[in-house]
Amino acid sequence: MKILGWKELPIGGLILEGGTAAQYITGGWRTMRPVIDTAKCINCLTCWCYCPDSSIKVENEKITGFDLDHCKGCGICAKECPPKVQAIKMVAESEVRG
Amino acid sequence: MAKRVAMTGNEAMAEAMRQINPDVVAAYPITPATEVVQIFSSFVADGLVNTEFVNAESEHSAMSACIGSAAAGARTMTSTASQGLALMWEMLYIASGLRLPIVMAEINRALSAPINIHCDHSDTMGARDCGWIQIFSENAQEAYDNMIQAIRIAEKVLLPVMVTTDGFIISHGMETMELLSDDEVGGFIGEYKPQHSILDVENPITVGAIDFTDYYFEHKRQQIEAMNTAIPHILEIGKEFAQLSGRSYELVEGYMLEDAEIAIVALGSTIGTAMVVIDELRDKGIKAGLLKIRVFRPFPAKEIAAALQHLKSIAIMDRSDSVNAGGGPLFTEILAALYPLSVRPLVVNYIYGLGGRDMDMERIQGVYQDLQKIAAAASIDQPIKYLGVRE
Ligand code: SF4
Ligand code: SF4
């Protein structure tokens, strides 16, 4: 994204289009990340309903993974995954990133 | 044809609001500003305006409602005083930072403690760095005229404007004055066409987003620029208003100032009293004058320096103290305005009228006597004095 000067910006801090949060990468705040075991997952979409950051990626009604540019690692998805399934594990970023 | 009426300052401001017919008024009552919205609320109840009137539970909420309303693109007004303005504090900065053209009738009143309901300028002066345009009115006529001009100024510059009168002295004092017709006011202010609205679903916008270190400074720089460049717009709108009403409005106005040797500088209702004193002094051959500051924000430093540079001695009259061990706000800002001059007048500060302490002719006469002594001695013995306080 081009960084704009004061003469170029809309005034009052207004953002003149919708959905710009998608361009703003905030996943770097995360200390834990969700990891899914697709063999266990029954695609009930409970995690998708609960994720406060809309970071569960779904295609054709099936979970395909996480939007790690926006996932904050809150662990709600892991917690809400049905107790008998437990398809999501939270893993420390330090372990994944090394 | 102008209509001549007898009105108090509060009635005059409410009448201006009726003629402006804003989309939204959100307010909470507080002495001595209560009447402005109380009278206006009866206009709403009687169907004389189309305004959505919001009775908020506090001034903080009133200003918050004004911000939401203005962000939705509604022409928005409010009124408050003293503690009410203080309670709005947080939201005042948000209104100006979001560049929302809200117009407020602010009735100058002292701040607690001790509790006091009478006039001084502590409330408005406390809000002097909130990014609002601030216009002081000498009398009810000016309060009415300034309210009408404030709508145009706010919507042109995209900064909020507070128009002030002096609590009780102007707000509750009855005067004769002239009203414009409803059509004249309507024609002067025109229709408000906001650039953006949060209710416009075709063009979604975000209002009040967070800025980190990457953008905050740029947005503040824009806001500073709006204030830096507001003066020509205020003058232009004043000129247009003069064509309509026959009453001219500048940033500052001199009285018997051009050939004066000594002068006082003041805001608001004190001006009228000082003019009478000047007339008496002139009859005695004393070259006394005064400078009235109408627009305090943006601060017209160049215009003030140009108007005062020829004087021998000047008394800056502050109806509030900054309690900073350095004098009142008008004093310190005028000192700064005069600094670029190669030859500067001698300047002293009088703190007066706190908590409604009367400013009578005798006290003003005393100030001019002091100014004569200072001019004759070409020196100042005491730069800051407190006028009318018991030792
Ligand atoms: S950890 Fe939280 S933010 Fe990340 S996908 Fe799960 S619910 Fe969403
Ligand atoms: S809640 Fe668990 S089982 Fe259901 S879709 Fe999400 S990961 Fe799969």
Coordinates of C-alpha atoms and ligand atoms in Angstrom, one line a residue:
Chain A
M1 CA 0.0 0.0 0.0
K2 CA 1.3 3.5 -0.9
I3 CA 1.8 5.7 2.1
L4 CA 0.0 9.0 1.5
G5 CA 0.9 12.5 2.5
W6 CA -1.4 15.0 4.3
K7 CA -2.4 16.7 1.1
E8 CA -3.5 13.4 -0.5
L9 CA -5.5 11.8 2.3
P10 CA -9.3 12.1 2.8
I11 CA -9.9 14.6 5.7
G12 CA -11.0 13.7 9.2
G13 CA -9.4 10.3 9.1
L14 CA -12.3 9.0 6.9
I15 CA -11.9 5.8 5.0
L16 CA -13.9 6.2 1.8
E17 CA -14.4 2.5 0.9
G18 CA -15.7 -0.6 2.7
G19 CA -13.8 -3.7 3.6
T20 CA -10.4 -2.2 3.9
A21 CA -9.6 -4.3 7.0
A22 CA -8.8 -7.1 4.6
Q23 CA -5.8 -5.2 3.3
Y24 CA -4.5 -4.4 6.8
I25 CA -2.5 -7.3 8.1
T26 CA -2.9 -7.8 11.8
G27 CA -1.9 -11.4 12.2
G28 CA 1.5 -10.4 13.6
W29 CA -0.2 -9.8 17.1
R30 CA -0.6 -13.6 17.4
T31 CA 1.4 -15.6 20.0
M32 CA -0.6 -18.9 19.4
R33 CA -1.8 -20.2 16.1
P34 CA -4.6 -22.8 15.3
V35 CA -3.6 -26.0 13.5
I36 CA -6.3 -28.2 12.1
D37 CA -6.3 -32.0 11.7
T38 CA -8.5 -32.3 8.6
A39 CA -8.8 -36.1 9.1
K40 CA -10.7 -35.4 12.4
C41 CA -12.7 -32.4 11.2
I42 CA -16.4 -33.1 10.4
N43 CA -16.9 -29.7 8.7
C44 CA -19.7 -28.7 11.1
L45 CA -18.5 -25.0 10.7
T46 CA -18.9 -24.3 14.4
C47 CA -15.5 -22.7 14.4
W48 CA -16.4 -20.6 11.4
C49 CA -19.5 -19.3 13.2
Y50 CA -17.5 -18.3 16.3
C51 CA -14.2 -16.9 14.9
P52 CA -14.3 -13.2 15.8
D53 CA -11.9 -12.3 13.1
S54 CA -13.6 -14.2 10.2
S55 CA -10.3 -16.0 9.8
I56 CA -11.6 -19.6 9.2
K57 CA -11.3 -20.2 5.4
V58 CA -14.1 -22.2 3.9
E59 CA -14.6 -23.5 0.3
N60 CA -17.6 -25.6 -0.8
E61 CA -18.8 -25.8 2.8
K62 CA -15.5 -27.4 3.9
I63 CA -12.7 -25.9 6.1
T64 CA -9.6 -25.3 4.1
G65 CA -7.5 -23.6 6.8
F66 CA -6.9 -20.2 8.5
D67 CA -6.4 -16.7 7.3
L68 CA -3.2 -16.1 9.3
D69 CA -2.9 -12.5 8.1
H70 CA -5.8 -11.8 10.4
C71 CA -6.1 -14.6 12.9
K72 CA -5.2 -13.4 16.4
G73 CA -4.7 -16.8 17.9
C74 CA -7.5 -16.3 20.5
G75 CA -8.2 -20.0 20.6
I76 CA -12.0 -19.7 20.4
C77 CA -12.1 -22.0 17.3
A78 CA -10.2 -24.8 19.3
K79 CA -12.4 -24.3 22.3
E80 CA -15.7 -24.4 20.3
C81 CA -14.8 -27.4 18.1
P82 CA -17.2 -30.2 19.4
P83 CA -15.6 -32.1 22.4
K84 CA -15.8 -35.4 20.6
V85 CA -14.0 -34.0 17.6
Q86 CA -11.2 -31.7 18.9
A87 CA -9.8 -31.1 15.4
I88 CA -8.0 -27.8 16.3
K89 CA -4.9 -27.5 18.4
M90 CA -3.3 -24.2 19.5
V91 CA 0.4 -24.2 18.9
A92 CA 2.9 -21.5 20.1
E93 CA 4.1 -19.3 17.2
S94 CA 7.6 -19.7 18.5
E95 CA 7.4 -23.4 17.8
V96 CA 6.0 -23.0 14.3
R97 CA 8.2 -20.1 13.3
G98 CA 11.3 -21.5 15.0
Chain B
M1 CA -37.3 44.9 5.8
A2 CA -35.5 44.2 9.1
K3 CA -37.7 43.6 12.1
R4 CA -36.7 45.5 15.2
V5 CA -37.3 43.5 18.4
A6 CA -36.4 43.4 22.1
M7 CA -34.7 40.2 23.0
T8 CA -32.2 38.6 25.5
G9 CA -29.1 37.0 24.2
N10 CA -30.5 33.6 24.8
E11 CA -33.7 34.4 23.0
A12 CA -31.7 35.9 20.1
M13 CA -29.6 32.7 19.8
A14 CA -32.7 30.4 20.0
E15 CA -34.3 32.6 17.3
A16 CA -31.3 32.2 15.1
M17 CA -31.5 28.5 15.5
R18 CA -35.2 28.5 14.6
Q19 CA -34.4 30.4 11.4
I20 CA -31.5 28.1 10.7
N21 CA -33.8 25.1 11.2
P22 CA -31.0 22.5 11.8
D23 CA -31.6 18.8 11.2
V24 CA -30.6 17.8 14.7
V25 CA -30.1 19.5 18.1
A26 CA -28.8 17.4 20.9
A27 CA -28.3 19.1 24.2
Y28 CA -28.4 19.0 28.0
P29 CA -29.5 22.0 30.0
I30 CA -27.1 24.1 32.1
T31 CA -27.4 27.7 33.5
P32 CA -27.1 30.2 31.9
A33 CA -27.4 28.3 28.5
T34 CA -30.5 26.4 29.4
E35 CA -32.9 28.9 27.8
V36 CA -31.3 28.6 24.4
V37 CA -32.4 24.9 24.0
Q38 CA -35.4 25.3 26.2
I39 CA -36.8 28.0 23.9
F40 CA -35.7 26.0 20.9
S41 CA -37.5 22.9 22.2
S42 CA -40.7 24.8 22.2
F43 CA -40.2 25.7 18.6
V44 CA -39.8 21.9 18.0
A45 CA -42.9 21.1 20.0
D46 CA -44.9 23.8 18.1
G47 CA -43.8 22.4 14.8
L48 CA -42.0 25.6 13.8
V49 CA -38.9 23.7 12.8
N50 CA -38.2 20.2 11.3
T51 CA -35.5 19.5 13.8
E52 CA -34.9 16.1 15.5
F53 CA -34.4 17.2 19.1
V54 CA -32.3 14.8 21.3
N55 CA -32.6 15.2 25.1
A56 CA -29.3 13.7 26.1
E57 CA -28.5 12.5 29.7
S58 CA -25.3 14.6 29.9
E59 CA -23.3 17.1 27.9
H60 CA -20.8 14.3 27.1
S61 CA -23.7 12.4 25.5
A62 CA -25.1 15.5 23.9
M63 CA -21.8 16.1 22.1
S64 CA -21.5 12.4 21.2
A65 CA -25.0 12.6 19.7
C66 CA -24.0 15.7 17.7
I67 CA -20.9 13.9 16.4
G68 CA -23.0 10.9 15.2
S69 CA -25.5 13.2 13.7
A70 CA -23.0 15.4 11.9
A71 CA -21.2 12.3 10.6
A72 CA -24.5 11.2 9.2
G73 CA -24.5 14.5 7.2
A74 CA -27.1 16.3 9.3
R75 CA -26.8 20.1 10.0
T76 CA -26.2 19.8 13.8
M77 CA -26.3 22.3 16.6
T78 CA -26.1 22.4 20.4
S79 CA -25.7 24.8 23.4
T80 CA -23.9 24.6 26.7
A81 CA -21.9 26.5 29.3
S82 CA -19.3 26.0 32.0
Q83 CA -19.2 22.5 33.5
G84 CA -21.3 21.3 30.5
L85 CA -18.5 22.4 28.1
A86 CA -16.0 20.8 30.5
L87 CA -17.9 17.5 30.4
M88 CA -17.9 17.7 26.6
W89 CA -14.1 18.0 26.6
E90 CA -13.2 14.6 25.3
M91 CA -15.8 14.8 22.5
L92 CA -14.9 18.4 21.5
Y93 CA -11.5 17.1 20.2
I94 CA -13.3 14.2 18.4
A95 CA -15.8 16.6 16.7
S96 CA -12.9 18.8 15.3
G97 CA -10.6 15.8 14.5
L98 CA -13.4 14.3 12.5
R99 CA -13.9 17.7 10.8
L100 CA -17.6 17.9 11.6
P101 CA -19.3 21.3 11.2
I102 CA -21.2 21.4 14.4
V103 CA -22.3 24.8 15.7
M104 CA -22.6 25.5 19.4
A105 CA -24.0 28.4 21.4
E106 CA -21.7 28.7 24.4
I107 CA -22.7 30.9 27.2
N108 CA -19.6 32.0 29.1
R109 CA -19.7 31.0 32.8
A110 CA -17.1 30.4 35.5
L111 CA -15.8 26.9 36.2
S112 CA -16.0 25.2 39.6
A113 CA -14.6 25.1 42.3
P114 CA -16.0 27.1 44.0
I115 CA -19.4 26.6 42.3
N116 CA -20.4 29.8 40.5
I117 CA -23.0 30.3 37.8
H118 CA -21.9 33.8 36.7
C119 CA -19.9 35.0 33.8
D120 CA -16.2 34.6 33.2
H121 CA -14.4 33.1 30.2
S122 CA -12.7 30.2 31.9
D123 CA -14.9 27.6 30.2
T124 CA -14.4 28.8 26.6
M125 CA -10.7 29.6 27.2
G126 CA -10.2 26.1 28.7
A127 CA -11.5 24.8 25.3
R128 CA -9.2 27.1 23.2
D129 CA -7.0 24.3 21.9
C130 CA -9.8 21.9 21.1
G131 CA -9.7 22.7 17.4
W132 CA -13.0 24.6 17.4
I133 CA -13.4 28.0 15.8
Q134 CA -14.3 30.4 18.6
I135 CA -16.3 33.6 18.1
F136 CA -17.1 36.1 20.9
S137 CA -20.2 38.3 20.8
E138 CA -20.5 41.7 22.4
N139 CA -24.2 41.8 22.6
A140 CA -27.4 39.9 21.6
Q141 CA -27.3 41.3 18.1
E142 CA -23.9 40.0 17.5
A143 CA -24.8 36.6 19.1
Y144 CA -27.7 36.3 16.6
D145 CA -25.6 37.4 13.7
N146 CA -22.6 35.2 14.7
M147 CA -24.8 32.1 14.9
I148 CA -26.0 32.6 11.4
Q149 CA -22.5 33.2 10.0
A150 CA -21.2 30.2 12.1
I151 CA -23.2 27.8 10.0
R152 CA -21.6 29.0 6.8
I153 CA -18.1 29.1 8.4
A154 CA -18.4 25.6 9.9
E155 CA -19.6 24.1 6.6
K156 CA -17.0 25.9 4.5
V157 CA -13.9 25.2 6.7
L158 CA -15.2 21.8 8.0
L159 CA -14.4 22.7 11.6
P160 CA -16.9 23.0 14.5
V161 CA -17.7 26.5 15.7
M162 CA -18.6 27.8 19.1
V163 CA -20.3 31.2 19.3
T164 CA -20.1 32.7 22.8
T165 CA -22.0 35.3 24.8
D166 CA -21.3 36.4 28.4
G167 CA -23.5 34.6 30.8
F168 CA -26.3 36.7 32.3
I169 CA -24.8 40.0 31.1
I170 CA -25.8 39.2 27.5
S171 CA -27.6 35.9 27.8
H172 CA -30.3 37.3 30.2
G173 CA -30.0 41.0 29.4
M174 CA -32.8 42.5 27.2
E175 CA -31.7 44.6 24.2
T176 CA -33.2 46.0 21.1
M177 CA -31.9 44.4 18.0
E178 CA -32.8 43.6 14.4
L179 CA -33.8 40.2 13.0
L180 CA -33.5 39.1 9.4
S181 CA -36.5 37.4 7.8
D182 CA -36.7 33.6 7.7
D183 CA -36.2 33.7 4.0
E184 CA -33.1 35.9 4.3
V185 CA -31.5 33.5 6.8
G186 CA -32.5 30.5 4.7
G187 CA -31.0 32.0 1.6
F188 CA -27.8 33.0 3.4
I189 CA -27.1 29.7 4.9
G190 CA -28.3 27.7 1.9
E191 CA -28.8 23.9 1.8
Y192 CA -26.2 21.8 3.5
K193 CA -24.7 19.3 1.2
P194 CA -22.4 17.1 3.2
Q195 CA -19.5 15.4 1.3
H196 CA -20.0 12.1 3.1
S197 CA -22.5 10.4 5.3
I198 CA -22.3 7.2 7.3
L199 CA -25.9 6.5 6.3
D200 CA -25.0 6.4 2.6
V201 CA -25.1 2.7 1.9
E202 CA -24.1 3.2 -1.7
N203 CA -20.8 4.8 -0.6
P204 CA -19.7 3.1 2.6
I205 CA -17.2 5.0 4.7
T206 CA -15.5 4.4 8.0
V207 CA -15.6 7.3 10.6
G208 CA -13.3 7.3 13.6
A209 CA -10.8 4.7 12.6
I210 CA -7.5 4.3 14.5
D211 CA -4.3 6.0 13.2
F212 CA -1.0 4.6 14.4
T213 CA 2.4 6.3 14.1
D214 CA 2.0 6.1 10.3
Y215 CA -1.0 8.5 9.8
Y216 CA -2.0 10.4 12.9
F217 CA 0.4 13.3 12.2
E218 CA -0.8 13.7 8.6
H219 CA -4.5 13.9 9.7
K220 CA -3.6 16.4 12.4
R221 CA -1.6 18.4 9.9
Q222 CA -4.8 18.6 7.7
Q223 CA -6.8 19.9 10.7
I224 CA -4.1 22.5 11.5
E225 CA -4.2 23.6 7.9
A226 CA -8.0 24.0 8.1
M227 CA -7.6 26.4 11.0
N228 CA -4.5 28.1 9.4
T229 CA -6.5 28.9 6.3
A230 CA -9.9 29.7 7.9
I231 CA -9.4 33.5 8.2
P232 CA -10.2 34.5 4.6
H233 CA -13.3 32.4 4.7
I234 CA -14.5 34.0 7.9
L235 CA -13.9 37.4 6.4
E236 CA -15.6 36.6 3.1
I237 CA -18.7 35.2 4.9
G238 CA -18.7 38.4 7.2
K239 CA -18.7 40.6 4.1
E240 CA -21.6 38.7 2.5
F241 CA -23.5 38.9 5.8
A242 CA -22.9 42.7 5.8
Q243 CA -24.4 43.0 2.4
L244 CA -27.5 41.2 3.7
S245 CA -27.8 42.9 7.1
G246 CA -26.0 46.2 6.9
R247 CA -23.9 45.0 9.9
S248 CA -20.2 44.4 9.1
Y249 CA -18.1 41.7 10.8
E250 CA -14.3 41.5 11.0
L251 CA -11.9 39.4 13.0
V252 CA -11.1 42.3 15.3
E253 CA -12.7 45.7 15.6
G254 CA -11.1 49.0 16.7
Y255 CA -13.0 51.8 18.4
M256 CA -11.3 55.2 18.4
L257 CA -8.1 53.2 17.8
E258 CA -6.4 54.8 14.8
D259 CA -5.2 57.9 16.5
A260 CA -5.1 56.4 20.0
E261 CA -2.1 56.4 22.3
I262 CA -3.4 54.1 24.9
A263 CA -5.9 51.2 24.5
I264 CA -7.5 48.2 26.1
V265 CA -8.1 44.9 24.3
A266 CA -11.0 42.8 25.4
L267 CA -13.6 40.2 24.5
G268 CA -17.4 40.1 24.8
S269 CA -19.7 42.4 26.9
T270 CA -16.9 44.5 28.4
I271 CA -16.5 46.2 25.1
G272 CA -19.8 48.2 25.3
T273 CA -18.9 49.5 28.8
A274 CA -15.4 50.5 27.6
M275 CA -16.7 52.4 24.6
V276 CA -18.7 54.7 27.0
V277 CA -15.6 55.3 29.0
I278 CA -13.6 56.1 25.9
D279 CA -16.2 58.7 24.8
E280 CA -15.8 60.5 28.1
L281 CA -12.0 60.3 28.0
R282 CA -12.0 61.7 24.4
D283 CA -14.1 64.6 25.6
K284 CA -11.2 65.4 28.0
G285 CA -8.7 65.2 25.2
I286 CA -7.3 61.8 26.2
K287 CA -6.4 59.7 23.2
A288 CA -7.9 56.4 24.4
G289 CA -9.2 53.6 22.2
L290 CA -9.9 49.9 22.3
L291 CA -9.6 46.7 20.2
K292 CA -12.4 44.1 20.4
I293 CA -11.4 40.6 19.6
R294 CA -14.3 38.9 17.9
V295 CA -12.6 35.8 16.5
F296 CA -10.3 34.2 19.1
R297 CA -9.8 30.9 17.1
P298 CA -8.2 31.1 14.6
F299 CA -6.1 33.6 16.5
P300 CA -5.8 36.7 14.3
A301 CA -2.2 37.5 15.4
K302 CA -1.2 39.6 12.3
E303 CA -4.4 41.7 12.4
I304 CA -3.9 42.3 16.1
A305 CA -0.3 43.3 15.7
A306 CA -1.2 45.7 12.9
A307 CA -4.0 47.3 14.9
L308 CA -1.9 47.8 18.1
Q309 CA 1.6 48.6 16.8
H310 CA 1.3 52.4 17.0
L311 CA 0.2 52.5 20.7
K312 CA 2.2 53.6 23.6
S313 CA 0.6 51.4 26.2
I314 CA -2.0 48.6 26.1
A315 CA -4.0 46.8 28.8
I316 CA -5.1 43.3 27.9
M317 CA -8.3 42.4 29.7
D318 CA -8.6 38.7 30.6
R319 CA -11.9 37.5 32.1
S320 CA -10.1 34.3 33.1
D321 CA -6.7 33.4 34.4
S322 CA -4.7 30.5 33.1
V323 CA -3.5 29.9 36.6
N324 CA 0.0 29.3 35.1
A325 CA 1.8 32.1 37.0
G326 CA 2.0 33.9 33.6
G327 CA -1.2 35.8 33.1
G328 CA -4.4 35.3 31.2
P329 CA -4.7 33.6 27.8
L330 CA -5.5 36.7 25.8
F331 CA -2.4 38.4 27.4
T332 CA 0.1 35.7 26.5
E333 CA -1.2 35.2 23.0
I334 CA -1.2 39.0 22.3
L335 CA 2.4 39.3 23.6
A336 CA 3.4 36.6 21.2
A337 CA 1.5 38.4 18.4
L338 CA 3.4 41.6 19.1
Y339 CA 6.8 40.0 19.4
P340 CA 7.7 40.2 15.6
L341 CA 7.3 44.0 15.7
S342 CA 10.6 46.0 15.8
V343 CA 9.0 48.6 18.1
R344 CA 6.6 47.2 20.6
P345 CA 4.0 49.0 22.8
L346 CA 4.2 48.5 26.6
V347 CA 1.7 45.8 27.5
V348 CA 0.1 45.0 30.9
N349 CA -2.5 42.4 31.8
Y350 CA -5.6 42.8 34.0
I351 CA -7.4 39.7 35.2
Y352 CA -11.0 40.9 36.0
G353 CA -14.6 39.8 36.4
L354 CA -14.0 36.3 37.7
G355 CA -17.2 34.5 38.7
G356 CA -19.3 37.5 37.5
R357 CA -17.5 40.2 39.5
D358 CA -18.9 43.4 37.9
M359 CA -16.8 45.3 35.4
D360 CA -18.1 48.9 35.7
M361 CA -17.0 52.2 34.2
E362 CA -15.0 53.2 37.2
R363 CA -12.8 50.1 37.0
I364 CA -12.2 50.8 33.2
Q365 CA -11.5 54.4 34.0
G366 CA -8.8 53.2 36.5
V367 CA -7.2 51.0 33.8
Y368 CA -6.9 54.0 31.4
Q369 CA -5.4 56.1 34.2
D370 CA -2.8 53.3 34.7
L371 CA -2.1 53.3 31.0
Q372 CA -1.5 57.0 31.0
K373 CA 1.0 56.6 33.8
I374 CA 2.7 53.7 32.0
A375 CA 2.9 55.7 28.7
A376 CA 4.3 58.8 30.5
A377 CA 6.9 56.8 32.5
A378 CA 7.7 54.5 29.5
S379 CA 8.0 51.6 31.9
I380 CA 5.8 49.0 33.6
D381 CA 6.0 48.4 37.3
Q382 CA 3.6 45.5 37.5
P383 CA 2.8 43.5 34.4
I384 CA -0.2 41.5 35.8
K385 CA -2.9 43.1 37.9
Y386 CA -6.1 41.7 39.4
L387 CA -8.9 44.2 39.0
G388 CA -11.8 44.4 41.5
V389 CA -10.6 41.8 43.9
R390 CA -10.5 42.6 47.7
E391 CA -7.0 42.3 49.3
Ligands
SF4_1 S1 -7.6 -18.6 16.8 FE1 -9.3 -17.1 17.1 S2 -8.9 -15.7 15.4 FE2 -7.7 -17.5 14.9 S3 -9.0 -18.7 13.6 FE3 -9.3 -19.4 15.7 S4 -11.1 -18.2 16.4 FE4 -10.3 -17.2 14.6
SF4_2 S1 -15.5 -26.8 14.7 FE1 -14.0 -28.5 14.5 S2 -15.1 -30.0 13.4 FE2 -16.3 -28.2 13.2 S3 -15.6 -27.4 11.2 FE3 -14.4 -26.4 12.8 S4 -12.6 -27.7 13.0 FE4 -14.1 -28.9 11.9

